[in-house]
Amino acid sequence: MTKADFETRLRGASLRVTQPRLAVLAAVSSHPHVDTDDVIQLVRAELASVSHQAVYDVLRALTDAGLVRRIQPAGSTARYEARVGDNHHHVVCRTCGAIADVDCAVGQAPCLTASEDHGFTVDEAEVVFWGTCPACTPAPTTTSNRIPGGSR
Ligand SMILES: [Zn+2]
Ligand SMILES: [Zn+2]
């Protein structure tokens, strides 16, 4: 995405185009599931004078405007992504906290049907897949695969 695309997104959400907003949007777009500290670092690499508070404020404004989605898996700090408008889910590594996108198998929210809605109008089922990422999965050792007494 180019700077012009980000400007279009901001204007489309009735947000004034500012350098900090452009920088935050670019950082979140190029680093899916980035946390606040990393957004600050990325933005400051471009705009050294931007304060922490300014980045927090921009993240909130972009999230409120729907340009950025905030996710916070249990035990994780808040993460941000620019992939909005679809009902995608996340798979999270229990060991290192790595997060990856998972396309929704159904597409539209809510993708699960509540067995009892208690009269609520349900519009979303929050789905988080938990497991172990490839980097944290111990490689099977050859010894454990050997059949006891088997020939070499
Ligand atoms: Zn991991
Ligand atoms: Zn995502």
GROMACS .gro file of N, CA and C and ligand atoms in nm:
model
  458
    1MET      N    1   0.084  -0.120   0.000
    1MET     CA    2   0.000   0.000   0.000
    1MET      C    3   0.087   0.125   0.000
    2THR      N    4   0.042   0.222  -0.074
    2THR     CA    5   0.119   0.346  -0.085
    2THR      C    6   0.064   0.450   0.012
    3LYS      N    7   0.139   0.557   0.026
    3LYS     CA    8   0.096   0.667   0.111
    3LYS      C    9  -0.039   0.721   0.065
    4ALA      N   10  -0.059   0.723  -0.066
    4ALA     CA   11  -0.187   0.772  -0.120
    4ALA      C   12  -0.303   0.683  -0.074
    5ASP      N   13  -0.278   0.552  -0.068
    5ASP     CA   14  -0.383   0.460  -0.021
    5ASP      C   15  -0.420   0.491   0.124
    6PHE      N   16  -0.318   0.516   0.206
    6PHE     CA   17  -0.344   0.547   0.347
    6PHE      C   18  -0.419   0.678   0.360
    7GLU      N   19  -0.382   0.776   0.276
    7GLU     CA   20  -0.454   0.904   0.279
    7GLU      C   21  -0.601   0.883   0.243
    8THR      N   22  -0.625   0.799   0.143
    8THR     CA   23  -0.763   0.770   0.102
    8THR      C   24  -0.840   0.704   0.215
    9ARG      N   25  -0.772   0.611   0.285
    9ARG     CA   26  -0.839   0.543   0.397
    9ARG      C   27  -0.877   0.640   0.507
   10LEU      N   28  -0.783   0.730   0.541
   10LEU     CA   29  -0.811   0.828   0.646
   10LEU      C   30  -0.929   0.917   0.605
   11ARG      N   31  -0.923   0.966   0.481
   11ARG     CA   32  -1.032   1.055   0.436
   11ARG      C   33  -1.164   0.980   0.433
   12GLY      N   34  -1.159   0.853   0.392
   12GLY     CA   35  -1.281   0.773   0.385
   12GLY      C   36  -1.345   0.754   0.521
   13ALA      N   37  -1.262   0.764   0.626
   13ALA     CA   38  -1.314   0.751   0.763
   13ALA      C   39  -1.335   0.889   0.826
   14SER      N   40  -1.334   0.993   0.743
   14SER     CA   41  -1.351   1.131   0.790
   14SER      C   42  -1.246   1.171   0.892
   15LEU      N   43  -1.125   1.120   0.874
   15LEU     CA   44  -1.016   1.160   0.963
   15LEU      C   45  -0.922   1.251   0.884
   16ARG      N   46  -0.877   1.357   0.950
   16ARG     CA   47  -0.781   1.447   0.887
   16ARG      C   48  -0.651   1.371   0.863
   17VAL      N   49  -0.588   1.398   0.751
   17VAL     CA   50  -0.462   1.333   0.718
   17VAL      C   51  -0.348   1.405   0.791
   18THR      N   52  -0.281   1.333   0.881
   18THR     CA   53  -0.166   1.390   0.951
   18THR      C   54  -0.049   1.293   0.936
   19GLN      N   55   0.071   1.344   0.954
   19GLN     CA   56   0.189   1.258   0.940
   19GLN      C   57   0.189   1.145   1.043
   20PRO      N   58   0.158   1.172   1.171
   20PRO     CA   59   0.155   1.060   1.266
   20PRO      C   60   0.051   0.954   1.229
   21ARG      N   61  -0.066   0.996   1.182
   21ARG     CA   62  -0.168   0.898   1.143
   21ARG      C   63  -0.120   0.814   1.025
   22LEU      N   64  -0.058   0.879   0.928
   22LEU     CA   65  -0.006   0.805   0.812
   22LEU      C   66   0.101   0.706   0.857
   23ALA      N   67   0.189   0.751   0.947
   23ALA     CA   68   0.300   0.666   0.991
   23ALA      C   69   0.249   0.546   1.070
   24VAL      N   70   0.149   0.568   1.157
   24VAL     CA   71   0.094   0.457   1.236
   24VAL      C   72   0.022   0.358   1.145
   25LEU      N   73  -0.055   0.410   1.052
   25LEU     CA   74  -0.128   0.323   0.959
   25LEU      C   75  -0.029   0.239   0.877
   26ALA      N   76   0.079   0.301   0.833
   26ALA     CA   77   0.179   0.229   0.754
   26ALA      C   78   0.247   0.122   0.840
   27ALA      N   79   0.279   0.156   0.964
   27ALA     CA   80   0.346   0.062   1.054
   27ALA      C   81   0.258  -0.060   1.081
   28VAL      N   82   0.129  -0.035   1.107
   28VAL     CA   83   0.038  -0.145   1.138
   28VAL      C   84   0.012  -0.229   1.013
   29SER      N   85   0.007  -0.166   0.897
   29SER     CA   86  -0.016  -0.239   0.772
   29SER      C   87   0.099  -0.332   0.739
   30SER      N   88   0.220  -0.284   0.761
   30SER     CA   89   0.336  -0.364   0.722
   30SER      C   90   0.379  -0.461   0.831
   31HIS      N   91   0.324  -0.448   0.952
   31HIS     CA   92   0.358  -0.537   1.062
   31HIS      C   93   0.231  -0.587   1.129
   32PRO      N   94   0.161  -0.683   1.066
   32PRO     CA   95   0.035  -0.731   1.124
   32PRO      C   96   0.056  -0.782   1.267
   33HIS      N   97  -0.039  -0.750   1.356
   33HIS     CA   98  -0.039  -0.795   1.496
   33HIS      C   99   0.077  -0.733   1.574
   34VAL      N  100   0.113  -0.612   1.538
   34VAL     CA  101   0.220  -0.539   1.605
   34VAL      C  102   0.169  -0.488   1.740
   35ASP      N  103   0.256  -0.482   1.840
   35ASP     CA  104   0.211  -0.426   1.968
   35ASP      C  105   0.246  -0.277   1.976
   36THR      N  106   0.196  -0.212   2.082
   36THR     CA  107   0.210  -0.067   2.091
   36THR      C  108   0.356  -0.023   2.092
   37ASP      N  109   0.440  -0.093   2.168
   37ASP     CA  110   0.581  -0.054   2.176
   37ASP      C  111   0.647  -0.056   2.039
   38ASP      N  112   0.616  -0.160   1.962
   38ASP     CA  113   0.677  -0.170   1.829
   38ASP      C  114   0.621  -0.063   1.734
   39VAL      N  115   0.493  -0.030   1.750
   39VAL     CA  116   0.438   0.079   1.668
   39VAL      C  117   0.514   0.208   1.698
   40ILE      N  118   0.537   0.233   1.827
   40ILE     CA  119   0.610   0.355   1.866
   40ILE      C  120   0.748   0.357   1.801
   41GLN      N  121   0.819   0.245   1.809
   41GLN     CA  122   0.953   0.238   1.750
   41GLN      C  123   0.950   0.262   1.600
   42LEU      N  124   0.854   0.196   1.533
   42LEU     CA  125   0.844   0.208   1.387
   42LEU      C  126   0.811   0.351   1.346
   43VAL      N  127   0.719   0.413   1.419
   43VAL     CA  128   0.678   0.549   1.385
   43VAL      C  129   0.793   0.646   1.411
   44ARG      N  130   0.864   0.623   1.523
   44ARG     CA  131   0.973   0.715   1.558
   44ARG      C  132   1.092   0.703   1.463
   45ALA      N  133   1.105   0.589   1.399
   45ALA     CA  134   1.212   0.576   1.301
   45ALA      C  135   1.188   0.673   1.185
   46GLU      N  136   1.062   0.709   1.167
   46GLU     CA  137   1.025   0.800   1.058
   46GLU      C  138   1.005   0.942   1.108
   47LEU      N  139   0.934   0.952   1.221
   47LEU     CA  140   0.900   1.083   1.278
   47LEU      C  141   0.953   1.085   1.421
   48ALA      N  142   1.076   1.126   1.438
   48ALA     CA  143   1.144   1.115   1.567
   48ALA      C  144   1.075   1.193   1.677
   49SER      N  145   1.001   1.297   1.642
   49SER     CA  146   0.946   1.385   1.745
   49SER      C  147   0.811   1.339   1.799
   50VAL      N  148   0.756   1.231   1.747
   50VAL     CA  149   0.622   1.188   1.790
   50VAL      C  150   0.630   1.128   1.930
   51SER      N  151   0.542   1.174   2.020
   51SER     CA  152   0.543   1.125   2.158
   51SER      C  153   0.470   0.992   2.169
   52HIS      N  154   0.498   0.920   2.277
   52HIS     CA  155   0.424   0.796   2.305
   52HIS      C  156   0.274   0.824   2.308
   53GLN      N  157   0.238   0.932   2.379
   53GLN     CA  158   0.097   0.964   2.394
   53GLN      C  159   0.031   0.987   2.257
   54ALA      N  160   0.104   1.052   2.168
   54ALA     CA  161   0.048   1.079   2.034
   54ALA      C  162   0.021   0.948   1.962
   55VAL      N  163   0.113   0.852   1.977
   55VAL     CA  164   0.092   0.722   1.911
   55VAL      C  165  -0.029   0.650   1.972
   56TYR      N  166  -0.039   0.653   2.107
   56TYR     CA  167  -0.157   0.592   2.171
   56TYR      C  168  -0.285   0.656   2.117
   57ASP      N  169  -0.284   0.790   2.110
   57ASP     CA  170  -0.405   0.862   2.065
   57ASP      C  171  -0.440   0.825   1.921
   58VAL      N  172  -0.337   0.815   1.836
   58VAL     CA  173  -0.362   0.781   1.696
   58VAL      C  174  -0.416   0.638   1.686
   59LEU      N  175  -0.357   0.546   1.763
   59LEU     CA  176  -0.405   0.407   1.759
   59LEU      C  177  -0.552   0.400   1.800
   60ARG      N  178  -0.587   0.478   1.902
   60ARG     CA  179  -0.726   0.476   1.946
   60ARG      C  180  -0.817   0.535   1.839
   61ALA      N  181  -0.774   0.645   1.779
   61ALA     CA  182  -0.857   0.710   1.675
   61ALA      C  183  -0.875   0.616   1.556
   62LEU      N  184  -0.768   0.550   1.515
   62LEU     CA  185  -0.776   0.460   1.399
   62LEU      C  186  -0.863   0.339   1.432
   63THR      N  187  -0.853   0.290   1.558
   63THR     CA  188  -0.934   0.175   1.598
   63THR      C  189  -1.081   0.215   1.603
   64ASP      N  190  -1.109   0.332   1.663
   64ASP     CA  191  -1.248   0.379   1.672
   64ASP      C  192  -1.308   0.399   1.534
   65ALA      N  193  -1.224   0.441   1.439
   65ALA     CA  194  -1.272   0.468   1.302
   65ALA      C  195  -1.284   0.340   1.220
   66GLY      N  196  -1.237   0.229   1.278
   66GLY     CA  197  -1.248   0.102   1.206
   66GLY      C  198  -1.139   0.080   1.103
   67LEU      N  199  -1.036   0.164   1.103
   67LEU     CA  200  -0.927   0.146   1.007
   67LEU      C  201  -0.825   0.045   1.058
   68VAL      N  202  -0.825   0.027   1.189
   68VAL     CA  203  -0.732  -0.065   1.253
   68VAL      C  204  -0.813  -0.150   1.349
   69ARG      N  205  -0.777  -0.277   1.357
   69ARG     CA  206  -0.846  -0.367   1.450
   69ARG      C  207  -0.751  -0.398   1.564
   70ARG      N  208  -0.805  -0.392   1.684
   70ARG     CA  209  -0.726  -0.421   1.803
   70ARG      C  210  -0.763  -0.560   1.850
   71ILE      N  211  -0.664  -0.642   1.871
   71ILE     CA  212  -0.691  -0.774   1.926
   71ILE      C  213  -0.605  -0.789   2.051
   72GLN      N  214  -0.653  -0.869   2.144
   72GLN     CA  215  -0.578  -0.891   2.266
   72GLN      C  216  -0.603  -1.031   2.318
   73PRO      N  217  -0.529  -1.129   2.263
   73PRO     CA  218  -0.547  -1.265   2.315
   73PRO      C  219  -0.510  -1.269   2.464
   74ALA      N  220  -0.575  -1.357   2.539
   74ALA     CA  221  -0.547  -1.368   2.682
   74ALA      C  222  -0.397  -1.381   2.706
   75GLY      N  223  -0.344  -1.303   2.799
   75GLY     CA  224  -0.203  -1.312   2.833
   75GLY      C  225  -0.113  -1.232   2.741
   76SER      N  226  -0.170  -1.167   2.640
   76SER     CA  227  -0.090  -1.092   2.544
   76SER      C  228  -0.116  -0.942   2.564
   77THR      N  229  -0.021  -0.861   2.518
   77THR     CA  230  -0.048  -0.718   2.513
   77THR      C  231  -0.138  -0.691   2.393
   78ALA      N  232  -0.196  -0.572   2.388
   78ALA     CA  233  -0.283  -0.537   2.276
   78ALA      C  234  -0.203  -0.537   2.146
   79ARG      N  235  -0.262  -0.594   2.043
   79ARG     CA  236  -0.198  -0.598   1.911
   79ARG      C  237  -0.289  -0.528   1.812
   80TYR      N  238  -0.227  -0.478   1.706
   80TYR     CA  239  -0.304  -0.404   1.606
   80TYR      C  240  -0.279  -0.460   1.468
   81GLU      N  241  -0.383  -0.454   1.384
   81GLU     CA  242  -0.369  -0.498   1.246
   81GLU      C  243  -0.456  -0.410   1.158
   82ALA      N  244  -0.413  -0.397   1.032
   82ALA     CA  245  -0.487  -0.314   0.937
   82ALA      C  246  -0.581  -0.398   0.852
   83ARG      N  247  -0.578  -0.529   0.872
   83ARG     CA  248  -0.671  -0.616   0.799
   83ARG      C  249  -0.805  -0.611   0.871
   84VAL      N  250  -0.893  -0.525   0.824
   84VAL     CA  251  -1.024  -0.506   0.887
   84VAL      C  252  -1.132  -0.540   0.786
   85GLY      N  253  -1.253  -0.550   0.834
   85GLY     CA  254  -1.366  -0.566   0.743
   85GLY      C  255  -1.392  -0.710   0.704
   86ASP      N  256  -1.308  -0.802   0.747
   86ASP     CA  257  -1.344  -0.943   0.727
   86ASP      C  258  -1.349  -1.007   0.865
   87ASN      N  259  -1.402  -1.127   0.869
   87ASN     CA  260  -1.423  -1.193   0.998
   87ASN      C  261  -1.312  -1.295   1.022
   88HIS      N  262  -1.186  -1.253   0.997
   88HIS     CA  263  -1.080  -1.352   1.014
   88HIS      C  264  -1.047  -1.373   1.162
   89HIS      N  265  -0.991  -1.488   1.189
   89HIS     CA  266  -0.958  -1.525   1.327
   89HIS      C  267  -0.807  -1.533   1.342
   90HIS      N  268  -0.764  -1.575   1.461
   90HIS     CA  269  -0.621  -1.583   1.488
   90HIS      C  270  -0.586  -1.714   1.554
   91VAL      N  271  -0.467  -1.761   1.522
   91VAL     CA  272  -0.412  -1.876   1.592
   91VAL      C  273  -0.294  -1.823   1.673
   92VAL      N  274  -0.290  -1.858   1.801
   92VAL     CA  275  -0.191  -1.802   1.893
   92VAL      C  276  -0.109  -1.914   1.953
   93CYS      N  277   0.022  -1.895   1.956
   93CYS     CA  278   0.111  -1.994   2.016
   93CYS      C  279   0.113  -1.976   2.168
   94ARG      N  280   0.083  -2.082   2.241
   94ARG     CA  281   0.082  -2.074   2.387
   94ARG      C  282   0.221  -2.053   2.444
   95THR      N  283   0.323  -2.091   2.369
   95THR     CA  284   0.460  -2.083   2.422
   95THR      C  285   0.522  -1.946   2.398
   96CYS      N  286   0.521  -1.897   2.273
   96CYS     CA  287   0.592  -1.772   2.244
   96CYS      C  288   0.499  -1.656   2.213
   97GLY      N  289   0.368  -1.683   2.200
   97GLY     CA  290   0.274  -1.575   2.174
   97GLY      C  291   0.263  -1.535   2.028
   98ALA      N  292   0.330  -1.607   1.938
   98ALA     CA  293   0.320  -1.575   1.796
   98ALA      C  294   0.173  -1.581   1.752
   99ILE      N  295   0.135  -1.490   1.662
   99ILE     CA  296  -0.003  -1.482   1.615
   99ILE      C  297  -0.005  -1.489   1.463
  100ALA      N  298  -0.097  -1.566   1.408
  100ALA     CA  299  -0.113  -1.570   1.263
  100ALA      C  300  -0.262  -1.560   1.229
  101ASP      N  301  -0.290  -1.508   1.110
  101ASP     CA  302  -0.428  -1.495   1.064
  101ASP      C  303  -0.483  -1.630   1.019
  102VAL      N  304  -0.608  -1.651   1.046
  102VAL     CA  305  -0.678  -1.769   0.997
  102VAL      C  306  -0.807  -1.721   0.931
  103ASP      N  307  -0.824  -1.747   0.801
  103ASP     CA  308  -0.947  -1.708   0.735
  103ASP      C  309  -1.064  -1.779   0.801
  104CYS      N  310  -1.176  -1.709   0.812
  104CYS     CA  311  -1.296  -1.770   0.869
  104CYS      C  312  -1.349  -1.874   0.772
  105ALA      N  313  -1.379  -1.992   0.824
  105ALA     CA  314  -1.429  -2.100   0.738
  105ALA      C  315  -1.570  -2.067   0.688
  106VAL      N  316  -1.644  -1.984   0.762
  106VAL     CA  317  -1.781  -1.948   0.723
  106VAL      C  318  -1.781  -1.817   0.645
  107GLY      N  319  -1.705  -1.720   0.691
  107GLY     CA  320  -1.696  -1.591   0.622
  107GLY      C  321  -1.763  -1.480   0.699
  108GLN      N  322  -1.894  -1.494   0.720
  108GLN     CA  323  -1.968  -1.387   0.786
  108GLN      C  324  -1.973  -1.410   0.937
  109ALA      N  325  -1.966  -1.300   1.013
  109ALA     CA  326  -1.989  -1.308   1.157
  109ALA      C  327  -2.138  -1.307   1.182
  110PRO      N  328  -2.191  -1.373   1.284
  110PRO     CA  329  -2.118  -1.467   1.370
  110PRO      C  330  -2.106  -1.603   1.302
  111CYS      N  331  -1.987  -1.660   1.309
  111CYS     CA  332  -1.966  -1.785   1.235
  111CYS      C  333  -1.997  -1.908   1.320
  112LEU      N  334  -2.040  -1.884   1.444
  112LEU     CA  335  -2.088  -1.995   1.527
  112LEU      C  336  -2.229  -1.958   1.571
  113THR      N  337  -2.313  -2.058   1.583
  113THR     CA  338  -2.450  -2.035   1.628
  113THR      C  339  -2.459  -2.066   1.777
  114ALA      N  340  -2.505  -1.968   1.854
  114ALA     CA  341  -2.520  -1.991   1.997
  114ALA      C  342  -2.633  -2.089   2.021
  115SER      N  343  -2.610  -2.187   2.108
  115SER     CA  344  -2.714  -2.286   2.136
  115SER      C  345  -2.832  -2.219   2.207
  116GLU      N  346  -2.804  -2.111   2.277
  116GLU     CA  347  -2.910  -2.035   2.346
  116GLU      C  348  -2.867  -1.888   2.341
  117ASP      N  349  -2.949  -1.803   2.278
  117ASP     CA  350  -2.905  -1.662   2.265
  117ASP      C  351  -2.959  -1.572   2.376
  118HIS      N  352  -3.043  -1.627   2.465
  118HIS     CA  353  -3.097  -1.551   2.579
  118HIS      C  354  -3.161  -1.421   2.534
  119GLY      N  355  -3.213  -1.418   2.411
  119GLY     CA  356  -3.278  -1.298   2.363
  119GLY      C  357  -3.183  -1.193   2.307
  120PHE      N  358  -3.053  -1.221   2.314
  120PHE     CA  359  -2.954  -1.128   2.263
  120PHE      C  360  -2.954  -1.135   2.110
  121THR      N  361  -2.924  -1.023   2.046
  121THR     CA  362  -2.893  -1.025   1.905
  121THR      C  363  -2.743  -1.047   1.893
  122VAL      N  364  -2.704  -1.168   1.857
  122VAL     CA  365  -2.562  -1.202   1.852
  122VAL      C  366  -2.505  -1.159   1.718
  123ASP      N  367  -2.397  -1.079   1.719
  123ASP     CA  368  -2.339  -1.036   1.592
  123ASP      C  369  -2.197  -1.086   1.571
  124GLU      N  370  -2.141  -1.151   1.671
  124GLU     CA  371  -2.004  -1.197   1.654
  124GLU      C  372  -1.976  -1.314   1.747
  125ALA      N  373  -1.901  -1.410   1.696
  125ALA     CA  374  -1.844  -1.515   1.782
  125ALA      C  375  -1.694  -1.496   1.775
  126GLU      N  376  -1.633  -1.467   1.889
  126GLU     CA  377  -1.489  -1.444   1.890
  126GLU      C  378  -1.419  -1.578   1.898
  127VAL      N  379  -1.343  -1.607   1.795
  127VAL     CA  380  -1.276  -1.737   1.786
  127VAL      C  381  -1.125  -1.715   1.792
  128VAL      N  382  -1.061  -1.781   1.887
  128VAL     CA  383  -0.915  -1.781   1.893
  128VAL      C  384  -0.869  -1.926   1.897
  129PHE      N  385  -0.786  -1.962   1.804
  129PHE     CA  386  -0.729  -2.096   1.803
  129PHE      C  387  -0.600  -2.091   1.884
  130TRP      N  388  -0.583  -2.182   1.976
  130TRP     CA  389  -0.462  -2.187   2.058
  130TRP      C  390  -0.384  -2.314   2.027
  131GLY      N  391  -0.252  -2.303   2.030
  131GLY     CA  392  -0.172  -2.421   2.004
  131GLY      C  393  -0.024  -2.390   2.015
  132THR      N  394   0.056  -2.463   1.942
  132THR     CA  395   0.200  -2.446   1.945
  132THR      C  396   0.249  -2.419   1.803
  133CYS      N  397   0.325  -2.311   1.787
  133CYS     CA  398   0.372  -2.275   1.654
  133CYS      C  399   0.484  -2.369   1.610
  134PRO      N  400   0.517  -2.372   1.481
  134PRO     CA  401   0.621  -2.464   1.433
  134PRO      C  402   0.754  -2.442   1.503
  135ALA      N  403   0.788  -2.314   1.532
  135ALA     CA  404   0.918  -2.287   1.595
  135ALA      C  405   0.924  -2.342   1.737
  136CYS      N  406   0.810  -2.352   1.803
  136CYS     CA  407   0.807  -2.399   1.942
  136CYS      C  408   0.775  -2.548   1.952
  137THR      N  409   0.746  -2.611   1.840
  137THR     CA  410   0.718  -2.755   1.843
  137THR      C  411   0.849  -2.830   1.840
  138PRO      N  412   0.878  -2.909   1.944
  138PRO     CA  413   1.007  -2.979   1.945
  138PRO      C  414   1.017  -3.075   1.827
  139ALA      N  415   1.131  -3.072   1.759
  139ALA     CA  416   1.150  -3.163   1.647
  139ALA      C  417   1.157  -3.304   1.699
  140PRO      N  418   1.088  -3.395   1.633
  140PRO     CA  419   1.094  -3.534   1.679
  140PRO      C  420   1.237  -3.586   1.667
  141THR      N  421   1.287  -3.645   1.772
  141THR     CA  422   1.423  -3.699   1.765
  141THR      C  423   1.420  -3.836   1.701
  142THR      N  424   1.526  -3.867   1.630
  142THR     CA  425   1.528  -3.994   1.556
  142THR      C  426   1.522  -4.112   1.652
  143THR      N  427   1.584  -4.093   1.773
  143THR     CA  428   1.587  -4.206   1.867
  143THR      C  429   1.447  -4.245   1.910
  144SER      N  430   1.359  -4.142   1.932
  144SER     CA  431   1.227  -4.175   1.982
  144SER      C  432   1.144  -4.246   1.876
  145ASN      N  433   1.186  -4.232   1.750
  145ASN     CA  434   1.111  -4.299   1.643
  145ASN      C  435   1.159  -4.442   1.621
  146ARG      N  436   1.270  -4.474   1.681
  146ARG     CA  437   1.324  -4.609   1.656
  146ARG      C  438   1.241  -4.716   1.725
  147ILE      N  439   1.218  -4.819   1.656
  147ILE     CA  440   1.144  -4.930   1.715
  147ILE      C  441   1.243  -5.010   1.803
  148PRO      N  442   1.206  -5.028   1.931
  148PRO     CA  443   1.299  -5.102   2.016
  148PRO      C  444   1.334  -5.238   1.956
  149GLY      N  445   1.461  -5.263   1.950
  149GLY     CA  446   1.504  -5.391   1.898
  149GLY      C  447   1.510  -5.397   1.746
  150GLY      N  448   1.467  -5.288   1.683
  150GLY     CA  449   1.469  -5.286   1.537
  150GLY      C  450   1.608  -5.275   1.482
  151SER      N  451   1.628  -5.312   1.359
  151SER     CA  452   1.761  -5.307   1.300
  151SER      C  453   1.793  -5.164   1.259
  152ARG      N  454   1.918  -5.127   1.254
  152ARG     CA  455   1.960  -4.994   1.217
  152ARG      C  456   1.978  -4.984   1.067
  153ZN      ZN  457   0.577  -2.032   1.944
  154ZN      ZN  458  -0.511  -1.074   1.198
   0.00000   0.00000   0.00000
